[in-house]
Short mmCIF file of C-alpha atoms in Angstrom, two decimals:
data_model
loop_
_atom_site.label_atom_id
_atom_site.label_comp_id
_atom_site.label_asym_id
_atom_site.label_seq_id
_atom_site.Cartn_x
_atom_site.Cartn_y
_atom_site.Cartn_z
CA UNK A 1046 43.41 30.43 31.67
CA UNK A 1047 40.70 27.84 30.42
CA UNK A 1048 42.03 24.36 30.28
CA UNK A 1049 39.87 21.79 28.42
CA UNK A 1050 39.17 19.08 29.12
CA UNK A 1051 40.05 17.20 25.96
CA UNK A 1052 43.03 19.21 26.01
CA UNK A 1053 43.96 17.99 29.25
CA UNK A 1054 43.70 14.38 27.68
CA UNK A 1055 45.43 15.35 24.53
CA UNK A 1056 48.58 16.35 26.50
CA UNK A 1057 48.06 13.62 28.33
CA UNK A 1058 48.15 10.84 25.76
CA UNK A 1059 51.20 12.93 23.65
CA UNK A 1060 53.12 12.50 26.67
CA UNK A 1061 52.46 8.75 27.40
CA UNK A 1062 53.01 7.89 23.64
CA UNK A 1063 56.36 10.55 23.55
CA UNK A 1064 57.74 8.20 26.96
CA UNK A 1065 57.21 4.67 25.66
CA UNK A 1066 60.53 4.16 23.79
CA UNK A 1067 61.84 4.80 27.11
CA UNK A 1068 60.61 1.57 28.78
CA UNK A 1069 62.76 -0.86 27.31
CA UNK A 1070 65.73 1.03 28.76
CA UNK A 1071 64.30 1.41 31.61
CA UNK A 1072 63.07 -2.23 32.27
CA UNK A 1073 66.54 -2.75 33.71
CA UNK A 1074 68.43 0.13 35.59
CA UNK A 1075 71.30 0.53 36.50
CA UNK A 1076 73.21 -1.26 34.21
CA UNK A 1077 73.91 2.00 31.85
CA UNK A 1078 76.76 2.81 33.57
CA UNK A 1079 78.46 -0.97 33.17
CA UNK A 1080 80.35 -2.24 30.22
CA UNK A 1081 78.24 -3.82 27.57
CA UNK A 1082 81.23 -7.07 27.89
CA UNK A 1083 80.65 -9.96 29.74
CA UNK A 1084 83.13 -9.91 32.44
CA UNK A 1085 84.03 -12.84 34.88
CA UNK A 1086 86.34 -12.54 37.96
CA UNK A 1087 87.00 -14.89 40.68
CA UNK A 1088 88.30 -13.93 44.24
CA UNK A 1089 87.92 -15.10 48.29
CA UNK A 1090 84.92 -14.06 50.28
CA UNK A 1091 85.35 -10.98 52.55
CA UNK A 1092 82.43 -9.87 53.16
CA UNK A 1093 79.35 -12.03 53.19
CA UNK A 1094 76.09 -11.43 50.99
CA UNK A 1095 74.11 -8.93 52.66
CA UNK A 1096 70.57 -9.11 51.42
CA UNK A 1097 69.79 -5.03 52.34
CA UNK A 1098 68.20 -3.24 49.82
CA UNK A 1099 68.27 -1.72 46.89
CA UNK A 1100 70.52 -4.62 45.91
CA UNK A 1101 72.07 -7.31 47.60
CA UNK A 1102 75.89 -7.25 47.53
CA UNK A 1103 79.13 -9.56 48.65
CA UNK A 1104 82.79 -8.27 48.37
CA UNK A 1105 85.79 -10.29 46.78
CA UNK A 1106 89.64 -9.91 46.33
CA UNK A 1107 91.31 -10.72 43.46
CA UNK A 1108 94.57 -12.57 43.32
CA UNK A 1109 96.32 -9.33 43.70
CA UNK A 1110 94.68 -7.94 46.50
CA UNK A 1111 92.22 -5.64 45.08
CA UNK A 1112 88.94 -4.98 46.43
CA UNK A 1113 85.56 -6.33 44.55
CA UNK A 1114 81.86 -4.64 45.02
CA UNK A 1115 79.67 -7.49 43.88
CA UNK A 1116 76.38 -5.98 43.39
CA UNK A 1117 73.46 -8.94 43.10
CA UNK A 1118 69.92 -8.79 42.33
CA UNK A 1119 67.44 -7.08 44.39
CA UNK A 1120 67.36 -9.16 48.21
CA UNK A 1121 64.22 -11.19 48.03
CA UNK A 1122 65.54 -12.03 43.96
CA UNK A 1123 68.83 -12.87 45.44
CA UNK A 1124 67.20 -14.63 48.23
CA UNK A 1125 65.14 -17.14 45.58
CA UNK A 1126 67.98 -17.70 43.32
CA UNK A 1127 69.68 -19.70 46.86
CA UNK A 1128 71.83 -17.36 47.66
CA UNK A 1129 71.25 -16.43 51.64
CA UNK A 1130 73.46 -14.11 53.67
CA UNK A 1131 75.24 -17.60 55.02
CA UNK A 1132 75.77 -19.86 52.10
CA UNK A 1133 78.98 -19.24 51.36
CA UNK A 1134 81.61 -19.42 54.23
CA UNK A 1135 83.62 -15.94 54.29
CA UNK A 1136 87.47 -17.17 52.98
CA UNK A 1137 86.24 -19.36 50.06
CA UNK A 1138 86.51 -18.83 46.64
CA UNK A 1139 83.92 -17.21 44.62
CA UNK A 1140 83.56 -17.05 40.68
CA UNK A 1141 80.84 -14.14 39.10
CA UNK A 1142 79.87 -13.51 36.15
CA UNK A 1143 78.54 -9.82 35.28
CA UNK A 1144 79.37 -6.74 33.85
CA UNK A 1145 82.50 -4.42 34.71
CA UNK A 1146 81.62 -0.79 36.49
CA UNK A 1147 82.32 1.28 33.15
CA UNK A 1148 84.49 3.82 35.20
CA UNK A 1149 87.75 1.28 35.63
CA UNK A 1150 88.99 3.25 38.66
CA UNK A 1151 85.80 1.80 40.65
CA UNK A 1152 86.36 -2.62 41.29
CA UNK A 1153 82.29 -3.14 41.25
CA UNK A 1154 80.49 -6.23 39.08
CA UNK A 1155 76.93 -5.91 38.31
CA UNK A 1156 76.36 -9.74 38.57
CA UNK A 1157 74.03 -12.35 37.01
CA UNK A 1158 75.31 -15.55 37.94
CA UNK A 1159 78.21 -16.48 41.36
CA UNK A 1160 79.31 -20.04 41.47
CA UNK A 1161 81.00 -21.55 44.71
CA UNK A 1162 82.04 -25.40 45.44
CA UNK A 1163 80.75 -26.28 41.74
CA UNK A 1164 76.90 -24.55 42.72
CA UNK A 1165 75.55 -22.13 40.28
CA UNK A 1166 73.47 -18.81 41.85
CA UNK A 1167 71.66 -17.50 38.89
CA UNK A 1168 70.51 -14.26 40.27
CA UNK A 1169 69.39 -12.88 37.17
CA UNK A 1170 68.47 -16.11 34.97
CA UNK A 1171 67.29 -13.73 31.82
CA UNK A 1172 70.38 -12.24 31.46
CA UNK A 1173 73.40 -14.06 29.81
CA UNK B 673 80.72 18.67 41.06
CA UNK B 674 79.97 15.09 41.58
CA UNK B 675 83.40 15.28 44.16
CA UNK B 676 81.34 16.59 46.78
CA UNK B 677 80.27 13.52 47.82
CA UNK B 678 83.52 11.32 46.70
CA UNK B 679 85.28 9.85 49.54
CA UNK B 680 87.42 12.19 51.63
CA UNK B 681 84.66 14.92 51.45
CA UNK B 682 82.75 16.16 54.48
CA UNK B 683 79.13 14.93 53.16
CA UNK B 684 81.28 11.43 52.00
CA UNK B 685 81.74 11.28 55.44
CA UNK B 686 77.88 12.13 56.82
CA UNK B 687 76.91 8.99 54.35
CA UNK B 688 79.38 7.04 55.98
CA UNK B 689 77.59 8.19 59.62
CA UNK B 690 74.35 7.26 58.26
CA UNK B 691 74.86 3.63 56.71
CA UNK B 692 76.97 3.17 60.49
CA UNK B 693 73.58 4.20 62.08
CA UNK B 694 70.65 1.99 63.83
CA UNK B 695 68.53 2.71 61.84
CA UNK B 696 71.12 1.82 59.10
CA UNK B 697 71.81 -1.63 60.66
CA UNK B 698 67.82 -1.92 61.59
CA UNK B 699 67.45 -1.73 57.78
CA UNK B 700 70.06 -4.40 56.45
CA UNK B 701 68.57 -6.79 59.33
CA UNK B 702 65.02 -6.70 58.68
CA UNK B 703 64.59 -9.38 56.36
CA UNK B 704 64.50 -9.07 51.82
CA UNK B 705 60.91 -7.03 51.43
CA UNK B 706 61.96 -4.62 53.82
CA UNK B 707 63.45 -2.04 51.47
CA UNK B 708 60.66 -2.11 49.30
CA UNK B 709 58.16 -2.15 51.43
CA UNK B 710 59.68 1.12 52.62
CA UNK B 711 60.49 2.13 49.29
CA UNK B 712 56.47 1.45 48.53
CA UNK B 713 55.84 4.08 51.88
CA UNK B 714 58.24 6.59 50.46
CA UNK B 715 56.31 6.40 46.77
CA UNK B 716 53.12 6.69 48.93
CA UNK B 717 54.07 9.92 50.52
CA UNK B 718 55.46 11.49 47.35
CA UNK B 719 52.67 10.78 45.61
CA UNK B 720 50.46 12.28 47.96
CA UNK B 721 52.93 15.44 48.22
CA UNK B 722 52.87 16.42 44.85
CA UNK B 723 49.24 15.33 43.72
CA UNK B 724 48.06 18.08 46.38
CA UNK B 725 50.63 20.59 45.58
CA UNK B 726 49.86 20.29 42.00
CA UNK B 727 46.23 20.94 42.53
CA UNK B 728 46.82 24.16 44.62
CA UNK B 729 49.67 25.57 42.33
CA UNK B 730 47.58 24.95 39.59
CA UNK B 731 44.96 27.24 41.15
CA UNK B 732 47.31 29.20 42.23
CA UNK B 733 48.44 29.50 38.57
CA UNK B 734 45.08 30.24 37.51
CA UNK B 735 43.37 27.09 36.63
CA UNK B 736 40.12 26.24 38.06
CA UNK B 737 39.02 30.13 39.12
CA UNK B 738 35.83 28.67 40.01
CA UNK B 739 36.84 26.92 43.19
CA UNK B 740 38.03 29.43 45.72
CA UNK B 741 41.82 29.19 46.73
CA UNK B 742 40.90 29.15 50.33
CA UNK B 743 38.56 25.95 50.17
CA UNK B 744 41.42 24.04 47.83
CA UNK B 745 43.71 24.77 50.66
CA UNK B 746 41.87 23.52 53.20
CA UNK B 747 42.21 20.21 51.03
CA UNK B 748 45.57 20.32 49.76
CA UNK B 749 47.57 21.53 52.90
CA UNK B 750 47.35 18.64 55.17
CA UNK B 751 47.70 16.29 52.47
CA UNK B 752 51.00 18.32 51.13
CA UNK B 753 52.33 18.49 54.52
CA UNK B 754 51.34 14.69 55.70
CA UNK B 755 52.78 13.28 52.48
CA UNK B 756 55.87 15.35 53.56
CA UNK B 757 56.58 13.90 56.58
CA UNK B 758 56.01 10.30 55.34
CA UNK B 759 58.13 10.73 52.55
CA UNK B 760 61.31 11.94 54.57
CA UNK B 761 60.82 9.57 57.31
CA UNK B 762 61.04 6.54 54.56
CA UNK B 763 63.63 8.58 52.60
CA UNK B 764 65.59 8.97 55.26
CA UNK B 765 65.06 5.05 55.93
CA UNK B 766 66.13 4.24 52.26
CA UNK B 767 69.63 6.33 51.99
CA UNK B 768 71.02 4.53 55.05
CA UNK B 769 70.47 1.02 54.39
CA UNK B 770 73.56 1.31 51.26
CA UNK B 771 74.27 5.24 52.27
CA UNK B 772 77.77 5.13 50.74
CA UNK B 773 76.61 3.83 47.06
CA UNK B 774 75.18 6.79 46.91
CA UNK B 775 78.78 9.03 46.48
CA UNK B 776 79.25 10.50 43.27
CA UNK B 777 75.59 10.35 42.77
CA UNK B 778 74.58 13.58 40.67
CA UNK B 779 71.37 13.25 41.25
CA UNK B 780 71.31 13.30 44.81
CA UNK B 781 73.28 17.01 44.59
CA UNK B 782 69.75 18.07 42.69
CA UNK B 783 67.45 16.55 44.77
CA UNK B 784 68.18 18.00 48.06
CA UNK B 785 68.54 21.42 46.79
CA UNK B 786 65.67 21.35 44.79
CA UNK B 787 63.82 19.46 48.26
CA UNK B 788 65.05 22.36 50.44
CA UNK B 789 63.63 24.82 47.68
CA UNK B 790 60.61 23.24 47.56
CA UNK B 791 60.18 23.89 51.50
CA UNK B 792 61.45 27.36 51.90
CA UNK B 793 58.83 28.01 49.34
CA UNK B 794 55.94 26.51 50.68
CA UNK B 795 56.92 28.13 53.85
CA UNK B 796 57.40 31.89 51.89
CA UNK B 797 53.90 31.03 51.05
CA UNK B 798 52.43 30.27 54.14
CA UNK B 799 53.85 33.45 55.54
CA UNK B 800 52.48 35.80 52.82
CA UNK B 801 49.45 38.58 54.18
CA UNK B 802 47.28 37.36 51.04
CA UNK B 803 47.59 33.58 51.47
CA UNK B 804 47.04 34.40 55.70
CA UNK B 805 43.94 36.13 54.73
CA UNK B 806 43.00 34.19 51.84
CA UNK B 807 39.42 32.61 54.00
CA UNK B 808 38.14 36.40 54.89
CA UNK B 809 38.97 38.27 51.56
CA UNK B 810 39.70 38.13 47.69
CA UNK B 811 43.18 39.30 46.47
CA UNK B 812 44.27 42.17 44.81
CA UNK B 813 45.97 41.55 40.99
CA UNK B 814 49.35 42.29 41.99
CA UNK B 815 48.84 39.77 45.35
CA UNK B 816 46.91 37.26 42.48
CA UNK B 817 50.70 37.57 40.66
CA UNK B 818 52.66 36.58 43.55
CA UNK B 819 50.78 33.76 44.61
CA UNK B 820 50.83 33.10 40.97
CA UNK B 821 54.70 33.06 41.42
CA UNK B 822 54.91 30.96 44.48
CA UNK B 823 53.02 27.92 42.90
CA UNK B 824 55.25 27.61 39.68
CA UNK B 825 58.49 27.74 41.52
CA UNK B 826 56.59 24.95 43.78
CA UNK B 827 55.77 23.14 40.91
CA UNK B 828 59.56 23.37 39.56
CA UNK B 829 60.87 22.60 42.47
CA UNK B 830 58.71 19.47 43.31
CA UNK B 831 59.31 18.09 39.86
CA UNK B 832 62.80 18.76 39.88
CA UNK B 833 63.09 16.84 43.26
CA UNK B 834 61.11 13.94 41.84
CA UNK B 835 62.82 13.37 38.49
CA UNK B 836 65.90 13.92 40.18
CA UNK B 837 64.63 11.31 42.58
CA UNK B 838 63.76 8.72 40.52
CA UNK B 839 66.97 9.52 38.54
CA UNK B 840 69.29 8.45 41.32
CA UNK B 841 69.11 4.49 40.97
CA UNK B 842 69.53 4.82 36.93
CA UNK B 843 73.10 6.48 37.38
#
């Protein structure tokens, strides 16, 4: 088998062109499987923002005792919006605002803004 | 088959093990770049894995006849392998800073597999008379076929991991 060359950067170029609609939905992962709604909850601390990677994340409970995944921006994003592993004091109460885990039987927010003691966190300022 | 990794399952509770780990907790403590800086050393190694493997199951395919398969693989081999090891050291790194986000994951039931294929193969290869022998003679057709063999189902296998890969943080 003889490859060209220009052949080479004819499949090439089809390939690029053929993946470009892709990059708007890509620009922002993750957020496919999360409900298109805003969605707002607020709960008590506990567990504190951990800034580990891929994401940083907090936990909250509801009024009726049910468990919260808070899943922030990515840690150094998190990090710059003000939001460090001690700002908020485990026990106090937390409002987010995000999206709802599409699949209702899992309690996790994708979240773009968490306000505590009147402070806004906007750890994803382009998104509404 | 997503429930093999759901809570309650025996690999649930291996993820568990490996977010409770060191090098778990050495992760989530090392300050906000350090994921992605690792994450950077992981893409690193991959992309050194699969540009040499591509090269040398191309050949192996057919492509290139000119260059001899024995001179590519004095090339490709070390880089393959080194880009390997780099890439499942910072894997490994990666899946237990968050390990348990990970159940229910599809992707991560096609990656391994397709991982573990990927190495028995390259191993297969490496143990073949032709490949052994590949610096002192040419091959016969039917040896040309098998080699031929052993670089597409590298080839699928690579790019099955890596799509499969990439896939995992879009689920």
């Amino acid at each position: 088998m003889k490859l060209h060359r220009n052949m080479l950067l004819g499949i090439t170029l089809v390939a690029a062109l053929l993946a470009l609609p892709a990059l708007p939905a890509l620009a922002h992962h993750g957020w496919g499987g999360n409900q298109d709604v805003e969605f707002e909850l607020t709960g008590t601390l506990v567990k504190q923002v951990s800034l580990a990677g891929p994401h940083a994340t907090m936990q909250l409970k509801d009024d009726k005792g049910q468990l919260w995944d808070i899943t922030l921006a990515p840690p150094a994003r998190t990090d710059r919006a003000g939001l460090k592993e001690s700002t908020i004091p485990m026990g106090a109460t937390v409002k987010v605002h995000g999206h709802r885990n599409s699949n209702m039987k899992k309690f996790e927010i994708k979240t773009e803004r968490v306000t505590w003691e009147g402070k806004t966190f906007n750890v994803y300022p382009d998104r509404t | 088959m997503t429930s093999l990794t759901e809570p309650g399952t025996a690999l649930y509770q291996f993820l568990v093990w490996l977010q409770a780990s060191p090098l778990g907790e050495a992760m989530r403590h090392s300050g906000v770049w350090s994921y992605g800086v690792v994450n950077l050393v992981h893409n690193l190694g991959v992309a050194s894995l699969f540009g040499a493997v591509l090269i040398l199951d191309l050949r192996l395919l057919g492509v290139w006849k000119k260059v001899s398969v024995a001179a590519l693989g004095e090339v490709t081999s070390p880089i393959a392998l080194t880009g390997f090891l780099v890439a499942v050291v910072a894997g490994v790194c990666m899946i237990c800073t968050n390990a348990t986000d990970y159940a229910g994951n599809p992707f991560l039931l096609i990656k391994f597999p397709a991982i573990l294929a990927g190495f028995a193969n390259a191993v297969i290869l490496n143990r073949q008379t032709a490949w052994r022998q590949r610096r002192t003679r040419d091959f016969s057709p039917v040896e040309r076929r098998r080699l031929a063999w052993l670089g597409g189902v590298s080839l699928a296998c690579w790019l099955t991991a890596i799509s499969a890969g990439r896939m995992i943080g879009y689920w």
